[in-house]
Backbone as XML, in Angstrom:
<?xml version="1.0"?>
<chain id="A" units="angstrom">
  <residue number="1" name="MET">
    <atom name="N" x="32.244" y="15.272" z="43.991"/>
    <atom name="CA" x="32.620" y="15.831" z="45.279"/>
    <atom name="C" x="33.762" y="16.786" z="44.931"/>
  </residue>
  <residue number="2" name="SER">
    <atom name="N" x="33.662" y="17.952" z="45.657"/>
    <atom name="CA" x="34.627" y="18.897" z="45.434"/>
    <atom name="C" x="35.983" y="18.546" z="46.139"/>
  </residue>
  <residue number="3" name="ASP">
    <atom name="N" x="37.032" y="19.161" z="45.634"/>
    <atom name="CA" x="38.262" y="18.857" z="46.135"/>
    <atom name="C" x="38.329" y="19.297" z="47.640"/>
  </residue>
  <residue number="4" name="GLU">
    <atom name="N" x="37.625" y="20.380" z="47.915"/>
    <atom name="CA" x="37.666" y="20.921" z="49.223"/>
    <atom name="C" x="37.057" y="19.827" z="50.321"/>
  </residue>
  <residue number="5" name="LYS">
    <atom name="N" x="36.001" y="19.260" z="49.826"/>
    <atom name="CA" x="35.167" y="18.134" z="50.532"/>
    <atom name="C" x="36.154" y="16.929" z="50.735"/>
  </residue>
  <residue number="6" name="LEU">
    <atom name="N" x="36.743" y="16.540" z="49.549"/>
    <atom name="CA" x="37.583" y="15.430" z="49.573"/>
    <atom name="C" x="38.722" y="15.539" z="50.448"/>
  </residue>
  <residue number="7" name="LEU">
    <atom name="N" x="39.298" y="16.726" z="50.584"/>
    <atom name="CA" x="40.350" y="16.922" z="51.500"/>
    <atom name="C" x="39.930" y="16.953" z="52.875"/>
  </residue>
  <residue number="8" name="ASP">
    <atom name="N" x="38.632" y="17.230" z="53.138"/>
    <atom name="CA" x="38.051" y="17.407" z="54.526"/>
    <atom name="C" x="37.512" y="16.063" z="55.045"/>
  </residue>
  <residue number="9" name="VAL">
    <atom name="N" x="37.579" y="15.014" z="54.159"/>
    <atom name="CA" x="36.857" y="13.750" z="54.535"/>
    <atom name="C" x="37.283" y="13.014" z="55.743"/>
  </residue>
  <residue number="10" name="GLU">
    <atom name="N" x="38.585" y="13.300" z="56.246"/>
    <atom name="CA" x="39.049" y="12.910" z="57.405"/>
    <atom name="C" x="38.254" y="13.417" z="58.712"/>
  </residue>
  <residue number="11" name="ARG">
    <atom name="N" x="37.789" y="14.586" z="58.427"/>
    <atom name="CA" x="37.051" y="15.319" z="59.382"/>
    <atom name="C" x="35.496" y="15.206" z="59.191"/>
  </residue>
  <residue number="12" name="TYR">
    <atom name="N" x="35.025" y="14.225" z="58.546"/>
    <atom name="CA" x="33.704" y="14.195" z="58.066"/>
    <atom name="C" x="32.702" y="14.412" z="59.203"/>
  </residue>
  <residue number="13" name="ALA">
    <atom name="N" x="32.892" y="13.839" z="60.410"/>
    <atom name="CA" x="32.013" y="13.899" z="61.522"/>
    <atom name="C" x="31.728" y="15.238" z="61.964"/>
  </residue>
  <residue number="14" name="GLU">
    <atom name="N" x="32.726" y="16.238" z="61.919"/>
    <atom name="CA" x="32.490" y="17.549" z="62.478"/>
    <atom name="C" x="32.534" y="18.655" z="61.276"/>
  </residue>
  <residue number="15" name="SER">
    <atom name="N" x="32.858" y="18.182" z="60.096"/>
    <atom name="CA" x="32.941" y="19.184" z="58.958"/>
    <atom name="C" x="31.609" y="19.676" z="58.551"/>
  </residue>
  <residue number="16" name="PRO">
    <atom name="N" x="31.441" y="21.039" z="58.328"/>
    <atom name="CA" x="30.198" y="21.469" z="57.873"/>
    <atom name="C" x="29.865" y="21.182" z="56.430"/>
  </residue>
  <residue number="17" name="LEU">
    <atom name="N" x="30.859" y="20.672" z="55.678"/>
    <atom name="CA" x="30.787" y="20.406" z="54.281"/>
    <atom name="C" x="30.005" y="19.099" z="54.113"/>
  </residue>
  <residue number="18" name="PHE">
    <atom name="N" x="29.776" y="18.254" z="55.047"/>
    <atom name="CA" x="29.104" y="17.073" z="54.797"/>
    <atom name="C" x="27.651" y="17.126" z="55.577"/>
  </residue>
  <residue number="19" name="GLU">
    <atom name="N" x="26.679" y="16.514" z="54.789"/>
    <atom name="CA" x="25.359" y="16.390" z="55.202"/>
    <atom name="C" x="25.257" y="15.133" z="56.088"/>
  </residue>
  <residue number="20" name="GLU">
    <atom name="N" x="24.118" y="15.049" z="56.978"/>
    <atom name="CA" x="23.937" y="13.856" z="57.761"/>
    <atom name="C" x="24.067" y="12.477" z="57.024"/>
  </residue>
  <residue number="21" name="ARG">
    <atom name="N" x="23.341" y="12.509" z="55.904"/>
    <atom name="CA" x="23.319" y="11.343" z="55.073"/>
    <atom name="C" x="24.722" y="10.719" z="54.696"/>
  </residue>
  <residue number="22" name="GLU">
    <atom name="N" x="25.625" y="11.764" z="54.389"/>
    <atom name="CA" x="26.994" y="11.389" z="54.033"/>
    <atom name="C" x="27.792" y="11.079" z="55.312"/>
  </residue>
  <residue number="23" name="ARG">
    <atom name="N" x="27.594" y="11.740" z="56.423"/>
    <atom name="CA" x="28.225" y="11.404" z="57.718"/>
    <atom name="C" x="28.018" y="9.963" z="58.135"/>
  </residue>
  <residue number="24" name="VAL">
    <atom name="N" x="26.644" y="9.566" z="58.114"/>
    <atom name="CA" x="26.387" y="8.223" z="58.461"/>
    <atom name="C" x="26.957" y="7.177" z="57.651"/>
  </residue>
  <residue number="25" name="ALA">
    <atom name="N" x="26.944" y="7.400" z="56.324"/>
    <atom name="CA" x="27.564" y="6.529" z="55.340"/>
    <atom name="C" x="29.034" y="6.301" z="55.624"/>
  </residue>
  <residue number="26" name="LEU">
    <atom name="N" x="29.709" y="7.451" z="55.973"/>
    <atom name="CA" x="31.128" y="7.440" z="56.224"/>
    <atom name="C" x="31.371" y="6.645" z="57.709"/>
  </residue>
  <residue number="27" name="ALA">
    <atom name="N" x="30.642" y="6.859" z="58.542"/>
    <atom name="CA" x="30.765" y="6.318" z="59.920"/>
    <atom name="C" x="30.555" y="4.737" z="59.631"/>
  </residue>
  <residue number="28" name="TYR">
    <atom name="N" x="29.516" y="4.332" z="58.873"/>
    <atom name="CA" x="29.278" y="2.862" z="58.524"/>
    <atom name="C" x="30.508" y="2.310" z="57.865"/>
  </residue>
  <residue number="29" name="ALA">
    <atom name="N" x="30.957" y="3.084" z="56.823"/>
    <atom name="CA" x="32.153" y="2.605" z="56.204"/>
    <atom name="C" x="33.337" y="2.366" z="57.184"/>
  </residue>
  <residue number="30" name="GLU">
    <atom name="N" x="33.626" y="3.278" z="58.055"/>
    <atom name="CA" x="34.625" y="3.151" z="58.995"/>
    <atom name="C" x="34.439" y="1.926" z="59.998"/>
  </residue>
  <residue number="31" name="ALA">
    <atom name="N" x="33.177" y="1.771" z="60.429"/>
    <atom name="CA" x="32.860" y="0.652" z="61.380"/>
    <atom name="C" x="33.067" y="-0.650" z="60.596"/>
  </residue>
  <residue number="32" name="MET">
    <atom name="N" x="32.732" y="-0.775" z="59.311"/>
    <atom name="CA" x="32.929" y="-1.982" z="58.517"/>
    <atom name="C" x="34.353" y="-2.238" z="58.298"/>
  </residue>
  <residue number="33" name="THR">
    <atom name="N" x="35.207" y="-1.319" z="58.127"/>
    <atom name="CA" x="36.538" y="-1.349" z="57.665"/>
    <atom name="C" x="37.487" y="-1.561" z="58.883"/>
  </residue>
  <residue number="34" name="ILE">
    <atom name="N" x="37.387" y="-0.857" z="59.977"/>
    <atom name="CA" x="38.271" y="-1.026" z="61.088"/>
    <atom name="C" x="38.035" y="-2.312" z="61.789"/>
  </residue>
  <residue number="35" name="THR">
    <atom name="N" x="38.996" y="-3.208" z="61.830"/>
    <atom name="CA" x="38.827" y="-4.663" z="62.324"/>
    <atom name="C" x="38.336" y="-4.574" z="63.805"/>
  </residue>
  <residue number="36" name="SER">
    <atom name="N" x="38.718" y="-3.763" z="64.565"/>
    <atom name="CA" x="38.366" y="-3.680" z="66.118"/>
    <atom name="C" x="36.911" y="-3.018" z="66.264"/>
  </residue>
  <residue number="37" name="GLU">
    <atom name="N" x="36.316" y="-2.509" z="65.122"/>
    <atom name="CA" x="35.043" y="-1.835" z="65.291"/>
    <atom name="C" x="33.922" y="-2.742" z="64.913"/>
  </residue>
  <residue number="38" name="GLU">
    <atom name="N" x="32.731" y="-2.341" z="65.395"/>
    <atom name="CA" x="31.470" y="-3.089" z="65.106"/>
    <atom name="C" x="30.430" y="-2.136" z="64.561"/>
  </residue>
  <residue number="39" name="VAL">
    <atom name="N" x="29.533" y="-2.437" z="63.830"/>
    <atom name="CA" x="28.490" y="-1.657" z="63.415"/>
    <atom name="C" x="27.375" y="-1.622" z="64.594"/>
  </residue>
  <residue number="40" name="SER">
    <atom name="N" x="27.356" y="-0.653" z="65.392"/>
    <atom name="CA" x="26.333" y="-0.591" z="66.497"/>
    <atom name="C" x="24.863" y="-0.524" z="66.042"/>
  </residue>
  <residue number="41" name="ASP">
    <atom name="N" x="24.042" y="-0.960" z="66.936"/>
    <atom name="CA" x="22.644" y="-0.746" z="66.689"/>
    <atom name="C" x="22.275" y="0.639" z="66.384"/>
  </residue>
  <residue number="42" name="GLU">
    <atom name="N" x="22.896" y="1.547" z="67.181"/>
    <atom name="CA" x="22.615" y="2.965" z="67.112"/>
    <atom name="C" x="23.057" y="3.478" z="65.682"/>
  </residue>
  <residue number="43" name="LEU">
    <atom name="N" x="24.289" y="3.043" z="65.103"/>
    <atom name="CA" x="24.681" y="3.408" z="63.869"/>
    <atom name="C" x="23.791" y="2.780" z="62.794"/>
  </residue>
  <residue number="44" name="PHE">
    <atom name="N" x="23.451" y="1.645" z="62.931"/>
    <atom name="CA" x="22.508" y="0.980" z="61.920"/>
    <atom name="C" x="21.137" y="1.712" z="61.939"/>
  </residue>
  <residue number="45" name="ASP">
    <atom name="N" x="20.620" y="2.085" z="63.052"/>
    <atom name="CA" x="19.361" y="2.926" z="63.113"/>
    <atom name="C" x="19.439" y="4.115" z="62.434"/>
  </residue>
  <residue number="46" name="ARG">
    <atom name="N" x="20.727" y="4.776" z="62.578"/>
    <atom name="CA" x="20.942" y="6.126" z="61.906"/>
    <atom name="C" x="20.976" y="5.944" z="60.352"/>
  </residue>
  <residue number="47" name="LEU">
    <atom name="N" x="21.513" y="4.800" z="60.055"/>
    <atom name="CA" x="21.635" y="4.428" z="58.593"/>
    <atom name="C" x="20.213" y="4.237" z="58.037"/>
  </residue>
  <residue number="48" name="LYS">
    <atom name="N" x="19.348" y="3.553" z="58.718"/>
    <atom name="CA" x="18.095" y="3.264" z="58.229"/>
    <atom name="C" x="17.294" y="4.466" z="58.216"/>
  </residue>
  <residue number="49" name="ASP">
    <atom name="N" x="17.575" y="5.504" z="59.071"/>
    <atom name="CA" x="16.853" y="6.823" z="58.904"/>
    <atom name="C" x="17.154" y="7.593" z="57.655"/>
  </residue>
  <residue number="50" name="GLU">
    <atom name="N" x="18.302" y="7.285" z="57.100"/>
    <atom name="CA" x="18.758" y="8.062" z="55.906"/>
    <atom name="C" x="18.663" y="7.254" z="54.600"/>
  </residue>
  <residue number="51" name="TYR">
    <atom name="N" x="18.650" y="5.959" z="54.691"/>
    <atom name="CA" x="18.722" y="5.094" z="53.483"/>
    <atom name="C" x="17.730" y="4.003" z="53.439"/>
  </residue>
  <residue number="52" name="SER">
    <atom name="N" x="17.124" y="3.679" z="52.215"/>
    <atom name="CA" x="16.262" y="2.528" z="52.090"/>
    <atom name="C" x="17.056" y="1.186" z="52.264"/>
  </residue>
  <residue number="53" name="ASP">
    <atom name="N" x="16.258" y="0.092" z="52.468"/>
    <atom name="CA" x="16.933" y="-1.128" z="52.532"/>
    <atom name="C" x="17.703" y="-1.443" z="51.323"/>
  </residue>
  <residue number="54" name="GLU">
    <atom name="N" x="17.248" y="-1.163" z="50.124"/>
    <atom name="CA" x="18.000" y="-1.495" z="48.835"/>
    <atom name="C" x="19.330" y="-0.624" z="48.903"/>
  </residue>
  <residue number="55" name="GLU">
    <atom name="N" x="19.287" y="0.586" z="49.343"/>
    <atom name="CA" x="20.449" y="1.458" z="49.431"/>
    <atom name="C" x="21.494" y="1.040" z="50.454"/>
  </residue>
  <residue number="56" name="ILE">
    <atom name="N" x="20.964" y="0.469" z="51.510"/>
    <atom name="CA" x="21.913" y="0.001" z="52.660"/>
    <atom name="C" x="22.599" y="-1.321" z="52.010"/>
  </residue>
  <residue number="57" name="ILE">
    <atom name="N" x="21.868" y="-2.187" z="51.340"/>
    <atom name="CA" x="22.604" y="-3.417" z="50.712"/>
    <atom name="C" x="23.580" y="-2.931" z="49.758"/>
  </residue>
  <residue number="58" name="GLU">
    <atom name="N" x="23.307" y="-1.968" z="48.912"/>
    <atom name="CA" x="24.218" y="-1.452" z="47.865"/>
    <atom name="C" x="25.462" y="-0.790" z="48.554"/>
  </residue>
  <residue number="59" name="LEU">
    <atom name="N" x="25.266" y="-0.070" z="49.536"/>
    <atom name="CA" x="26.238" y="0.608" z="50.292"/>
    <atom name="C" x="27.177" y="-0.356" z="50.998"/>
  </residue>
  <residue number="60" name="THR">
    <atom name="N" x="26.477" y="-1.418" z="51.587"/>
    <atom name="CA" x="27.401" y="-2.416" z="52.289"/>
    <atom name="C" x="28.174" y="-3.250" z="51.244"/>
  </residue>
  <residue number="61" name="CYS">
    <atom name="N" x="27.601" y="-3.497" z="50.202"/>
    <atom name="CA" x="28.314" y="-4.345" z="49.124"/>
    <atom name="C" x="29.540" y="-3.481" z="48.654"/>
  </residue>
  <residue number="62" name="THR">
    <atom name="N" x="29.397" y="-2.156" z="48.414"/>
    <atom name="CA" x="30.350" y="-1.354" z="47.916"/>
    <atom name="C" x="31.439" y="-1.167" z="48.898"/>
  </residue>
  <residue number="63" name="ILE">
    <atom name="N" x="31.137" y="-1.025" z="50.143"/>
    <atom name="CA" x="32.171" y="-0.860" z="51.153"/>
    <atom name="C" x="32.934" y="-2.241" z="51.362"/>
  </residue>
  <residue number="64" name="ALA">
    <atom name="N" x="32.172" y="-3.274" z="51.318"/>
    <atom name="CA" x="32.915" y="-4.581" z="51.473"/>
    <atom name="C" x="33.801" y="-4.889" z="50.255"/>
  </residue>
  <residue number="65" name="PHE">
    <atom name="N" x="33.263" y="-4.538" z="49.033"/>
    <atom name="CA" x="34.186" y="-4.715" z="47.817"/>
    <atom name="C" x="35.475" y="-3.838" z="47.879"/>
  </residue>
  <residue number="66" name="GLU">
    <atom name="N" x="35.287" y="-2.577" z="48.339"/>
    <atom name="CA" x="36.504" y="-1.715" z="48.450"/>
    <atom name="C" x="37.466" y="-2.305" z="49.514"/>
  </residue>
  <residue number="67" name="ASN">
    <atom name="N" x="36.905" y="-2.840" z="50.615"/>
    <atom name="CA" x="37.884" y="-3.426" z="51.665"/>
    <atom name="C" x="38.478" y="-4.731" z="50.942"/>
  </residue>
  <residue number="68" name="PHE">
    <atom name="N" x="37.822" y="-5.511" z="50.289"/>
    <atom name="CA" x="38.452" y="-6.607" z="49.599"/>
    <atom name="C" x="39.514" y="-6.162" z="48.686"/>
  </residue>
  <residue number="69" name="LEU">
    <atom name="N" x="39.294" y="-5.163" z="47.842"/>
    <atom name="CA" x="40.282" y="-4.533" z="46.992"/>
    <atom name="C" x="41.497" y="-4.010" z="47.677"/>
  </residue>
  <residue number="70" name="SER">
    <atom name="N" x="41.199" y="-3.459" z="48.830"/>
    <atom name="CA" x="42.368" y="-2.944" z="49.614"/>
    <atom name="C" x="43.284" y="-4.040" z="50.094"/>
  </residue>
  <residue number="71" name="LYS">
    <atom name="N" x="42.647" y="-5.129" z="50.582"/>
    <atom name="CA" x="43.487" y="-6.280" z="51.071"/>
    <atom name="C" x="44.093" y="-6.930" z="49.903"/>
  </residue>
  <residue number="72" name="PHE">
    <atom name="N" x="43.513" y="-7.171" z="48.789"/>
    <atom name="CA" x="43.966" y="-7.730" z="47.529"/>
    <atom name="C" x="45.221" y="-7.001" z="47.051"/>
  </residue>
  <residue number="73" name="HIS">
    <atom name="N" x="45.020" y="-5.648" z="46.927"/>
    <atom name="CA" x="46.099" y="-4.928" z="46.383"/>
    <atom name="C" x="47.387" y="-4.878" z="47.344"/>
  </residue>
  <residue number="74" name="ARG">
    <atom name="N" x="47.062" y="-4.790" z="48.575"/>
    <atom name="CA" x="48.157" y="-4.684" z="49.528"/>
    <atom name="C" x="48.997" y="-6.081" z="49.459"/>
  </residue>
  <residue number="75" name="ALA">
    <atom name="N" x="48.292" y="-7.155" z="49.479"/>
    <atom name="CA" x="48.923" y="-8.519" z="49.438"/>
    <atom name="C" x="49.879" y="-8.631" z="48.161"/>
  </residue>
  <residue number="76" name="LEU">
    <atom name="N" x="49.345" y="-7.983" z="47.024"/>
    <atom name="CA" x="50.015" y="-8.096" z="45.648"/>
    <atom name="C" x="51.011" y="-6.917" z="45.616"/>
  </residue>
  <residue number="77" name="ARG">
    <atom name="N" x="51.172" y="-6.102" z="46.561"/>
    <atom name="CA" x="52.027" y="-4.891" z="46.517"/>
    <atom name="C" x="51.639" y="-4.001" z="45.343"/>
  </residue>
  <residue number="78" name="VAL">
    <atom name="N" x="50.419" y="-3.770" z="45.111"/>
    <atom name="CA" x="49.987" y="-2.864" z="43.989"/>
    <atom name="C" x="49.976" y="-1.452" z="44.650"/>
  </residue>
  <residue number="79" name="GLU">
    <atom name="N" x="50.779" y="-0.600" z="44.138"/>
    <atom name="CA" x="50.968" y="0.751" z="44.625"/>
    <atom name="C" x="49.838" y="1.662" z="44.158"/>
  </residue>
  <residue number="80" name="SER">
    <atom name="N" x="49.580" y="2.668" z="45.039"/>
    <atom name="CA" x="48.655" y="3.709" z="44.697"/>
    <atom name="C" x="49.047" y="4.364" z="43.372"/>
  </residue>
  <residue number="81" name="GLN">
    <atom name="N" x="48.018" y="4.717" z="42.675"/>
    <atom name="CA" x="48.225" y="5.451" z="41.370"/>
    <atom name="C" x="48.320" y="6.875" z="41.465"/>
  </residue>
  <residue number="82" name="GLY">
    <atom name="N" x="48.002" y="7.358" z="42.720"/>
    <atom name="CA" x="48.110" y="8.848" z="42.948"/>
    <atom name="C" x="46.881" y="9.647" z="42.456"/>
  </residue>
  <residue number="83" name="PHE">
    <atom name="N" x="45.810" y="8.957" z="42.291"/>
    <atom name="CA" x="44.651" y="9.657" z="41.861"/>
    <atom name="C" x="43.971" y="10.481" z="42.927"/>
  </residue>
  <residue number="84" name="CYS">
    <atom name="N" x="44.075" y="10.100" z="44.146"/>
    <atom name="CA" x="43.476" y="10.671" z="45.297"/>
    <atom name="C" x="44.382" y="11.410" z="46.138"/>
  </residue>
  <residue number="85" name="PRO">
    <atom name="N" x="44.183" y="12.694" z="46.460"/>
    <atom name="CA" x="45.076" y="13.457" z="47.210"/>
    <atom name="C" x="45.307" y="13.055" z="48.731"/>
  </residue>
  <residue number="86" name="ILE">
    <atom name="N" x="44.235" y="12.251" z="49.126"/>
    <atom name="CA" x="44.227" y="11.910" z="50.555"/>
    <atom name="C" x="45.427" y="10.834" z="50.771"/>
  </residue>
  <residue number="87" name="GLY">
    <atom name="N" x="46.240" y="11.249" z="51.758"/>
    <atom name="CA" x="47.469" y="10.308" z="52.056"/>
    <atom name="C" x="48.657" y="10.600" z="51.252"/>
  </residue>
  <residue number="88" name="GLN">
    <atom name="N" x="48.499" y="11.594" z="50.290"/>
    <atom name="CA" x="49.740" y="11.992" z="49.492"/>
    <atom name="C" x="50.439" y="13.069" z="50.168"/>
  </residue>
  <residue number="89" name="PRO">
    <atom name="N" x="51.744" y="13.045" z="50.001"/>
    <atom name="CA" x="52.560" y="14.156" z="50.590"/>
    <atom name="C" x="52.064" y="15.431" z="49.902"/>
  </residue>
  <residue number="90" name="ARG">
    <atom name="N" x="51.925" y="16.484" z="50.886"/>
    <atom name="CA" x="51.484" y="17.834" z="50.289"/>
    <atom name="C" x="52.676" y="18.678" z="49.991"/>
  </residue>
</chain>
């Protein structure tokens, strides 16, 4: 992923840098991650239009694992290592 795309990930839904396949995966990740959100039937249908059942399982597992790591690291006060420019002071 290019630096330009990475820096634009917060605007993925409207950014011309992202393809529909990427947009739906990021929307799915958001819906899985934000506690007050649900994965709607419409979103899941969009996901099924872009990914095979096996890919959806892998994507779901990866998102869930990253969410687990986020909670794990936060509880143990593990600080960011600064590898990702998102959320870093500019």
